[in-house]
Amino acid sequence: MKILAIDSSGLTASAAVATEEAVLAEYTTNYKKTHSQTLLPMIDEIIRMTETDLATIDAIAVSAGPGSFTGLRIGAATAKGLGQALKKPLIAVPTTEMLAWNLCGTGGVICPLMDARRSQVYTGLYRWNRESAAMDCLTAQCAVPVEEVIAGVNRRGEPVTYLGDGVDAYREVLEKMTAVPFFLAPLHLGKQRAASLAACAFGYAAKGGLQTAAEFVPVYLRKSQAEREREEKSRKLRRMSAEDVAEVAALEAENFSRPWSAAAFEGLLSDENYIVLVLREAEMLAGYCVLLCAGEEADITNVCTAAPVRGQGVATALLTALMKEGSARAVKQYFLEVRQGNQAARALYKKLGFQETGIRKDYYEEPRENAVLMKRME
């Protein structure tokens, strides 16, 4: 089987021609030009240099995402155009799995990191399976704050190797927060390579992972910046009303091992000491937060964001508005507790001016975990 592999999911652009026995050619650039300028000339060059007749290509492998919105669209358009013109099937490979294939044969956990901007990375966790000569997926690819990735790696307690352009963006955080033995992929294996894409694609093809050019759709994981900006304009942040209670209680139950009941939230509506804010995005409850005021002091008791919109500024918007409400009541000190292992939340609170003041042993149950005490002074 002969594959033409195309990747433009990140800053690098890469193309390769490979058979199951050898990589015939690979062309990778990591320079200033856009993929729309480089990708087709690169493909033309490797085809010319290897004297490959495109009619002899059996399939076109393409990185399916996640990645740069513009890059993925250029890669998808190129692969779909070639597939339709040549009447060849496509093999769609998850980008993070393709990156993990750079380190096939290594031990421990493999953690690709792609800079997704907005303080997030695209990632997944993998391990090389020597018996099947394939990459086992430990955690499906997702878009999350880098602190959350590190927390997950630390919980596994195994050595890990990081790779991808997210390493460049978050190297200091990785070095500071990773508590297990960790390694960084060497220079020549740190970014996307079409040869790795081809190697991974042969496995997908063997399992019947072929599709027509018309069927292929990139996997973005997140909405585009334009879509996010439109949704942010449509966000409605306000006090909780009786109509919100059932949804708030349901979201609470989904995310906490000892959730407050709907009756408890309903009781807060008439309690002047509590401020409960909700943020709605279109028809969806995006998140909520609760403040208990006592003179010049206040406790932030509940903060929750719906899974589909995590990392999109919902918690920041809620907490900023909540403390503005507190200031209107002359609150001078804010307190909260957070699970010690919730690195993403701790990083967010620090960004909002909170300082860690102590540890409360075994405060949380199911699972049992210490609480980190945090405080902010106005």
Tab-separated table of C-alpha atoms in Angstrom:
chain	number	residue	atom	x	y	z
A	1	MET	CA	0.000	0.000	0.000
A	2	LYS	CA	1.274	3.489	-0.873
A	3	ILE	CA	0.080	6.560	1.044
A	4	LEU	CA	0.394	10.278	0.459
A	5	ALA	CA	0.337	11.915	3.910
A	6	ILE	CA	-0.524	15.586	4.481
A	7	ASP	CA	-0.347	17.587	7.710
A	8	SER	CA	-0.931	21.302	8.266
A	9	SER	CA	-2.483	21.171	11.726
A	10	GLY	CA	0.117	23.353	13.446
A	11	LEU	CA	2.946	25.767	12.723
A	12	THR	CA	4.763	23.118	10.705
A	13	ALA	CA	3.609	21.850	7.325
A	14	SER	CA	4.593	18.350	6.261
A	15	ALA	CA	3.997	15.940	3.384
A	16	ALA	CA	5.290	12.430	2.761
A	17	VAL	CA	5.004	9.481	0.433
A	18	ALA	CA	5.358	6.118	2.157
A	19	THR	CA	4.778	2.437	1.689
A	20	GLU	CA	4.476	-0.117	4.487
A	21	GLU	CA	8.174	-0.879	3.965
A	22	ALA	CA	9.706	2.614	3.686
A	23	VAL	CA	9.234	6.370	3.728
A	24	LEU	CA	10.066	7.337	0.154
A	25	ALA	CA	10.142	11.090	0.815
A	26	GLU	CA	9.223	13.603	3.482
A	27	TYR	CA	9.164	17.385	3.230
A	28	THR	CA	8.620	19.432	6.405
A	29	THR	CA	8.842	23.183	6.916
A	30	ASN	CA	8.531	25.280	10.036
A	31	TYR	CA	8.927	28.769	8.702
A	32	LYS	CA	7.014	32.015	8.250
A	33	LYS	CA	5.090	31.177	5.078
A	34	THR	CA	1.460	30.159	5.291
A	35	HIS	CA	0.397	26.602	4.555
A	36	SER	CA	-1.590	27.815	1.561
A	37	GLN	CA	1.747	28.899	0.068
A	38	THR	CA	3.772	25.814	0.970
A	39	LEU	CA	1.628	22.670	1.076
A	40	LEU	CA	0.918	22.086	-2.629
A	41	PRO	CA	4.485	22.939	-3.748
A	42	MET	CA	5.810	20.506	-1.109
A	43	ILE	CA	3.540	17.730	-2.366
A	44	ASP	CA	4.542	18.492	-5.950
A	45	GLU	CA	8.227	18.319	-4.999
A	46	ILE	CA	8.106	14.938	-3.248
A	47	ILE	CA	6.010	13.478	-6.062
A	48	ARG	CA	8.520	14.757	-8.609
A	49	MET	CA	11.607	13.641	-6.666
A	50	THR	CA	10.263	10.125	-6.118
A	51	GLU	CA	8.901	9.893	-9.678
A	52	THR	CA	5.555	8.897	-8.179
A	53	ASP	CA	2.545	8.656	-10.444
A	54	LEU	CA	-0.351	9.957	-8.343
A	55	ALA	CA	-2.533	7.296	-9.909
A	56	THR	CA	-0.463	4.702	-8.010
A	57	ILE	CA	-1.326	6.251	-4.622
A	58	ASP	CA	-3.730	3.978	-2.746
A	59	ALA	CA	-4.934	6.485	-0.146
A	60	ILE	CA	-4.372	9.999	1.198
A	61	ALA	CA	-3.724	10.333	4.924
A	62	VAL	CA	-4.597	13.642	6.562
A	63	SER	CA	-4.361	14.935	10.110
A	64	ALA	CA	-7.988	15.209	11.171
A	65	GLY	CA	-7.487	17.651	14.033
A	66	PRO	CA	-7.437	19.216	16.484
A	67	GLY	CA	-5.153	22.053	15.553
A	68	SER	CA	-5.061	25.468	13.953
A	69	PHE	CA	-8.464	26.243	12.412
A	70	THR	CA	-6.882	27.751	9.304
A	71	GLY	CA	-4.254	25.018	9.024
A	72	LEU	CA	-6.780	22.212	9.371
A	73	ARG	CA	-9.015	23.751	6.730
A	74	ILE	CA	-6.116	24.087	4.286
A	75	GLY	CA	-5.078	20.477	4.885
A	76	ALA	CA	-8.645	19.235	4.601
A	77	ALA	CA	-9.274	21.173	1.390
A	78	THR	CA	-6.045	19.851	-0.130
A	79	ALA	CA	-6.730	16.239	0.846
A	80	LYS	CA	-10.385	16.368	-0.232
A	81	GLY	CA	-9.496	18.011	-3.546
A	82	LEU	CA	-6.846	15.394	-4.330
A	83	GLY	CA	-9.090	12.571	-3.163
A	84	GLN	CA	-11.957	13.670	-5.387
A	85	ALA	CA	-9.729	14.320	-8.407
A	86	LEU	CA	-7.855	11.017	-8.088
A	87	LYS	CA	-10.861	9.042	-6.806
A	88	LYS	CA	-8.803	7.888	-3.819
A	89	PRO	CA	-10.002	7.272	-0.245
A	90	LEU	CA	-8.880	9.347	2.738
A	91	ILE	CA	-7.514	8.123	6.063
A	92	ALA	CA	-8.241	10.593	8.876
A	93	VAL	CA	-5.800	10.384	11.818
A	94	PRO	CA	-6.248	12.305	15.105
A	95	THR	CA	-3.489	14.903	15.312
A	96	THR	CA	-2.420	14.088	18.859
A	97	GLU	CA	-2.160	10.381	18.013
A	98	MET	CA	-0.053	11.271	14.979
A	99	LEU	CA	2.246	13.272	17.258
A	100	ALA	CA	2.483	10.370	19.701
A	101	TRP	CA	3.706	8.161	16.832
A	102	ASN	CA	6.872	10.284	16.733
A	103	LEU	CA	7.811	8.407	19.924
A	104	CYS	CA	6.641	4.896	18.996
A	105	GLY	CA	8.743	2.260	20.708
A	106	THR	CA	9.365	4.344	23.826
A	107	GLY	CA	8.182	3.468	27.330
A	108	GLY	CA	6.027	5.405	29.765
A	109	VAL	CA	3.231	7.847	28.993
A	110	ILE	CA	3.411	9.979	25.845
A	111	CYS	CA	1.747	13.389	26.146
A	112	PRO	CA	1.377	15.483	22.972
A	113	LEU	CA	0.722	19.169	23.662
A	114	MET	CA	-0.457	21.587	20.991
A	115	ASP	CA	-0.835	25.248	21.880
A	116	ALA	CA	-4.572	25.994	21.564
A	117	ARG	CA	-4.211	29.592	22.813
A	118	ARG	CA	-6.573	31.071	25.431
A	119	SER	CA	-4.463	29.289	28.121
A	120	GLN	CA	-5.368	25.845	26.736
A	121	VAL	CA	-3.666	22.963	24.938
A	122	TYR	CA	-4.927	20.224	22.666
A	123	THR	CA	-3.758	16.971	24.168
A	124	GLY	CA	-4.316	13.271	24.832
A	125	LEU	CA	-2.348	10.574	26.638
A	126	TYR	CA	-0.877	7.548	24.861
A	127	ARG	CA	1.333	4.522	25.490
A	128	TRP	CA	3.193	2.412	22.961
A	129	ASN	CA	1.981	-1.186	22.915
A	130	ARG	CA	4.941	-3.400	22.003
A	131	GLU	CA	2.815	-6.508	21.493
A	132	SER	CA	0.456	-4.970	18.946
A	133	ALA	CA	2.985	-2.409	17.626
A	134	ALA	CA	0.302	0.241	18.010
A	135	MET	CA	-0.412	3.317	20.104
A	136	ASP	CA	-2.881	2.747	22.949
A	137	CYS	CA	-5.029	5.783	23.772
A	138	LEU	CA	-5.151	6.369	27.540
A	139	THR	CA	-7.053	9.674	27.402
A	140	ALA	CA	-9.003	10.859	24.388
A	141	GLN	CA	-7.845	14.096	22.782
A	142	CYS	CA	-9.358	17.234	24.263
A	143	ALA	CA	-8.833	20.959	24.767
A	144	VAL	CA	-8.014	21.800	28.407
A	145	PRO	CA	-5.808	24.121	30.487
A	146	VAL	CA	-2.231	22.847	30.653
A	147	GLU	CA	-2.471	22.701	34.463
A	148	GLU	CA	-5.259	20.142	34.128
A	149	VAL	CA	-3.081	18.010	31.846
A	150	ILE	CA	-0.227	18.067	34.344
A	151	ALA	CA	-2.548	17.167	37.194
A	152	GLY	CA	-3.729	14.124	35.238
A	153	VAL	CA	-0.164	13.088	34.477
A	154	ASN	CA	0.798	13.451	38.139
A	155	ARG	CA	-2.144	11.293	39.239
A	156	ARG	CA	-0.916	8.474	36.997
A	157	GLY	CA	2.442	8.491	38.745
A	158	GLU	CA	4.335	7.269	35.671
A	159	PRO	CA	7.225	8.813	33.719
A	160	VAL	CA	5.976	10.979	30.862
A	161	THR	CA	7.414	12.420	27.662
A	162	TYR	CA	6.021	15.727	26.397
A	163	LEU	CA	6.142	16.838	22.763
A	164	GLY	CA	4.496	19.357	20.465
A	165	ASP	CA	4.524	23.143	20.148
A	166	GLY	CA	2.709	23.351	23.480
A	167	VAL	CA	6.008	22.423	25.114
A	168	ASP	CA	7.526	25.635	23.755
A	169	ALA	CA	4.571	27.679	25.008
A	170	TYR	CA	4.332	26.124	28.497
A	171	ARG	CA	7.817	24.785	29.236
A	172	GLU	CA	8.159	26.729	32.491
A	173	VAL	CA	4.804	25.459	33.808
A	174	LEU	CA	5.639	21.870	32.792
A	175	GLU	CA	8.995	21.991	34.562
A	176	LYS	CA	7.541	23.578	37.686
A	177	MET	CA	4.384	21.499	38.147
A	178	THR	CA	5.187	18.013	36.799
A	179	ALA	CA	5.803	15.827	39.861
A	180	VAL	CA	6.737	12.594	38.023
A	181	PRO	CA	9.930	11.950	36.020
A	182	PHE	CA	9.470	13.709	32.693
A	183	PHE	CA	11.297	14.105	29.421
A	184	LEU	CA	10.993	16.428	26.441
A	185	ALA	CA	11.075	14.926	22.963
A	186	PRO	CA	14.303	15.610	21.038
A	187	LEU	CA	14.402	18.390	18.472
A	188	HIS	CA	13.765	16.216	15.407
A	189	LEU	CA	10.746	14.478	16.983
A	190	GLY	CA	9.077	17.378	18.741
A	191	LYS	CA	6.641	18.554	16.062
A	192	GLN	CA	4.205	17.091	13.527
A	193	ARG	CA	5.740	14.880	10.840
A	194	ALA	CA	3.943	13.443	7.827
A	195	ALA	CA	6.047	10.265	8.073
A	196	SER	CA	4.505	9.587	11.502
A	197	LEU	CA	1.088	10.359	10.060
A	198	ALA	CA	1.655	7.771	7.328
A	199	ALA	CA	2.907	5.142	9.796
A	200	CYS	CA	-0.195	5.611	11.946
A	201	ALA	CA	-2.471	5.647	8.893
A	202	PHE	CA	-1.415	2.166	7.790
A	203	GLY	CA	-2.904	0.818	11.032
A	204	TYR	CA	-6.166	2.688	10.445
A	205	ALA	CA	-6.331	1.375	6.882
A	206	ALA	CA	-5.824	-2.207	8.065
A	207	LYS	CA	-8.861	-1.799	10.338
A	208	GLY	CA	-11.013	-0.405	7.549
A	209	GLY	CA	-10.558	3.242	8.478
A	210	LEU	CA	-11.059	4.549	4.945
A	211	GLN	CA	-13.585	7.196	3.915
A	212	THR	CA	-14.446	9.146	0.826
A	213	ALA	CA	-13.262	12.698	0.330
A	214	ALA	CA	-16.855	13.883	0.655
A	215	GLU	CA	-17.242	12.153	4.029
A	216	PHE	CA	-14.151	13.651	5.681
A	217	VAL	CA	-14.747	16.456	8.186
A	218	PRO	CA	-11.962	17.929	10.381
A	219	VAL	CA	-12.196	17.639	14.175
A	220	TYR	CA	-11.818	21.110	15.690
A	221	LEU	CA	-12.726	20.304	19.356
A	222	ARG	CA	-13.297	24.010	19.950
A	223	LYS	CA	-15.280	26.663	18.178
A	224	SER	CA	-13.487	29.216	16.047
A	225	GLN	CA	-12.587	32.618	17.452
A	226	ALA	CA	-15.375	34.246	15.434
A	227	GLU	CA	-17.903	31.747	16.780
A	228	ARG	CA	-16.670	32.269	20.351
A	229	GLU	CA	-16.889	36.038	19.994
A	230	ARG	CA	-20.469	35.766	18.759
A	231	GLU	CA	-21.387	33.540	21.701
A	232	GLU	CA	-19.679	35.851	24.202
A	233	LYS	CA	-21.853	38.692	22.921
A	234	SER	CA	-24.916	36.521	23.455
A	235	ARG	CA	-23.974	35.597	27.034
A	236	LYS	CA	-26.340	36.706	29.768
A	237	LEU	CA	-24.909	37.018	33.287
A	238	ARG	CA	-27.434	37.736	36.034
A	239	ARG	CA	-28.765	36.761	39.440
A	240	MET	CA	-30.223	33.268	39.712
A	241	SER	CA	-34.014	33.133	39.446
A	242	ALA	CA	-36.508	30.426	40.345
A	243	GLU	CA	-36.505	29.291	36.702
A	244	ASP	CA	-32.759	28.534	36.949
A	245	VAL	CA	-32.854	26.414	40.095
A	246	ALA	CA	-33.487	23.008	38.501
A	247	GLU	CA	-30.672	23.451	35.946
A	248	VAL	CA	-28.265	24.789	38.571
A	249	ALA	CA	-28.962	21.809	40.840
A	250	ALA	CA	-28.533	19.393	37.926
A	251	LEU	CA	-25.167	20.910	36.963
A	252	GLU	CA	-24.135	20.810	40.631
A	253	ALA	CA	-24.999	17.084	40.819
A	254	GLU	CA	-22.998	16.358	37.659
A	255	ASN	CA	-19.815	17.890	39.039
A	256	PHE	CA	-19.692	17.413	42.819
A	257	SER	CA	-19.656	14.269	44.942
A	258	ARG	CA	-21.714	15.945	47.701
A	259	PRO	CA	-23.972	18.345	45.752
A	260	TRP	CA	-26.375	20.895	47.135
A	261	SER	CA	-30.017	20.040	46.463
A	262	ALA	CA	-32.495	22.006	44.384
A	263	ALA	CA	-34.274	22.890	47.644
A	264	ALA	CA	-31.033	24.318	49.037
A	265	PHE	CA	-30.522	26.524	45.981
A	266	GLU	CA	-34.153	27.594	46.079
A	267	GLY	CA	-33.680	28.657	49.690
A	268	LEU	CA	-30.844	30.991	48.675
A	269	LEU	CA	-33.243	33.090	46.603
A	270	SER	CA	-34.760	34.569	49.779
A	271	ASP	CA	-31.547	34.677	51.861
A	272	GLU	CA	-30.063	38.178	51.740
A	273	ASN	CA	-26.638	36.893	52.819
A	274	TYR	CA	-26.187	34.941	49.582
A	275	ILE	CA	-25.490	36.126	46.057
A	276	VAL	CA	-25.954	33.515	43.317
A	277	LEU	CA	-25.000	34.400	39.742
A	278	VAL	CA	-25.701	32.350	36.631
A	279	LEU	CA	-24.307	32.745	33.148
A	280	ARG	CA	-26.393	31.534	30.231
A	281	GLU	CA	-25.133	30.989	26.686
A	282	ALA	CA	-28.052	30.873	24.285
A	283	GLU	CA	-30.349	28.261	25.844
A	284	MET	CA	-27.645	26.539	27.904
A	285	LEU	CA	-26.652	27.149	31.520
A	286	ALA	CA	-22.913	27.755	31.109
A	287	GLY	CA	-22.107	28.110	34.812
A	288	TYR	CA	-22.954	29.541	38.201
A	289	CYS	CA	-21.258	30.726	41.397
A	290	VAL	CA	-22.316	31.425	44.985
A	291	LEU	CA	-21.087	34.047	47.467
A	292	LEU	CA	-21.907	34.057	51.205
A	293	CYS	CA	-21.459	37.532	52.666
A	294	ALA	CA	-20.799	38.276	56.353
A	295	GLY	CA	-19.912	41.923	56.860
A	296	GLU	CA	-16.537	42.708	55.308
A	297	GLU	CA	-15.796	39.016	54.696
A	298	ALA	CA	-17.284	36.651	52.139
A	299	ASP	CA	-16.915	32.982	51.189
A	300	ILE	CA	-17.084	31.798	47.593
A	301	THR	CA	-18.820	28.492	48.239
A	302	ASN	CA	-19.650	27.094	44.796
A	303	VAL	CA	-18.141	27.664	41.346
A	304	CYS	CA	-19.138	25.442	38.440
A	305	THR	CA	-18.775	25.596	34.660
A	306	ALA	CA	-20.535	23.273	32.211
A	307	ALA	CA	-18.106	20.888	30.483
A	308	PRO	CA	-18.724	22.076	26.878
A	309	VAL	CA	-17.627	25.639	27.699
A	310	ARG	CA	-14.736	25.054	30.091
A	311	GLY	CA	-11.674	27.105	29.262
A	312	GLN	CA	-13.764	29.718	27.468
A	313	GLY	CA	-13.774	32.388	30.196
A	314	VAL	CA	-17.063	31.446	31.874
A	315	ALA	CA	-15.600	31.026	35.384
A	316	THR	CA	-13.568	34.224	35.036
A	317	ALA	CA	-16.656	36.198	33.998
A	318	LEU	CA	-18.718	34.764	36.860
A	319	LEU	CA	-16.100	35.348	39.562
A	320	THR	CA	-15.301	38.867	38.360
A	321	ALA	CA	-18.996	39.781	38.476
A	322	LEU	CA	-19.440	38.046	41.836
A	323	MET	CA	-16.658	40.060	43.456
A	324	LYS	CA	-18.045	43.244	41.932
A	325	GLU	CA	-21.323	42.452	43.696
A	326	GLY	CA	-19.376	41.802	46.890
A	327	SER	CA	-17.592	45.143	46.616
A	328	ALA	CA	-20.972	46.852	46.391
A	329	ARG	CA	-21.649	45.335	49.825
A	330	ALA	CA	-18.308	46.619	51.166
A	331	VAL	CA	-16.689	43.170	51.214
A	332	LYS	CA	-12.916	43.485	51.835
A	333	GLN	CA	-11.808	39.838	52.066
A	334	TYR	CA	-12.797	36.818	49.983
A	335	PHE	CA	-12.145	33.210	51.016
A	336	LEU	CA	-12.520	29.861	49.261
A	337	GLU	CA	-11.359	26.239	49.347
A	338	VAL	CA	-10.279	24.197	46.327
A	339	ARG	CA	-9.154	20.601	45.877
A	340	GLN	CA	-5.384	20.375	46.102
A	341	GLY	CA	-5.203	18.433	42.838
A	342	ASN	CA	-7.349	20.895	40.874
A	343	GLN	CA	-4.421	22.750	39.355
A	344	ALA	CA	-6.533	24.485	36.706
A	345	ALA	CA	-8.835	26.068	39.304
A	346	ARG	CA	-5.920	27.052	41.545
A	347	ALA	CA	-4.231	28.766	38.594
A	348	LEU	CA	-7.445	30.626	37.754
A	349	TYR	CA	-7.910	31.867	41.328
A	350	LYS	CA	-4.296	33.054	41.479
A	351	LYS	CA	-4.843	34.935	38.230
A	352	LEU	CA	-7.804	36.669	39.905
A	353	GLY	CA	-5.672	37.797	42.836
A	354	PHE	CA	-6.146	34.990	45.372
A	355	GLN	CA	-3.243	33.739	47.475
A	356	GLU	CA	-2.879	30.279	48.976
A	357	THR	CA	-2.867	30.530	52.761
A	358	GLY	CA	-2.921	26.962	54.027
A	359	ILE	CA	-4.063	23.345	53.748
A	360	ARG	CA	-7.085	21.682	55.333
A	361	LYS	CA	-6.297	17.958	55.607
A	362	ASP	CA	-8.781	15.472	54.140
A	363	TYR	CA	-11.442	18.162	53.737
A	364	TYR	CA	-12.997	16.614	50.651
A	365	GLU	CA	-14.563	13.181	50.366
A	366	GLU	CA	-15.295	10.915	47.397
A	367	PRO	CA	-12.414	11.004	46.695
A	368	ARG	CA	-10.720	12.075	49.917
A	369	GLU	CA	-8.362	14.968	49.293
A	370	ASN	CA	-6.845	18.001	51.001
A	371	ALA	CA	-8.317	21.459	50.475
A	372	VAL	CA	-6.127	24.440	49.641
A	373	LEU	CA	-7.302	27.581	51.461
A	374	MET	CA	-7.162	30.782	49.390
A	375	LYS	CA	-7.756	34.443	50.216
A	376	ARG	CA	-8.049	37.710	48.333
A	377	MET	CA	-7.820	41.164	49.930
A	378	GLU	CA	-9.444	44.212	48.342
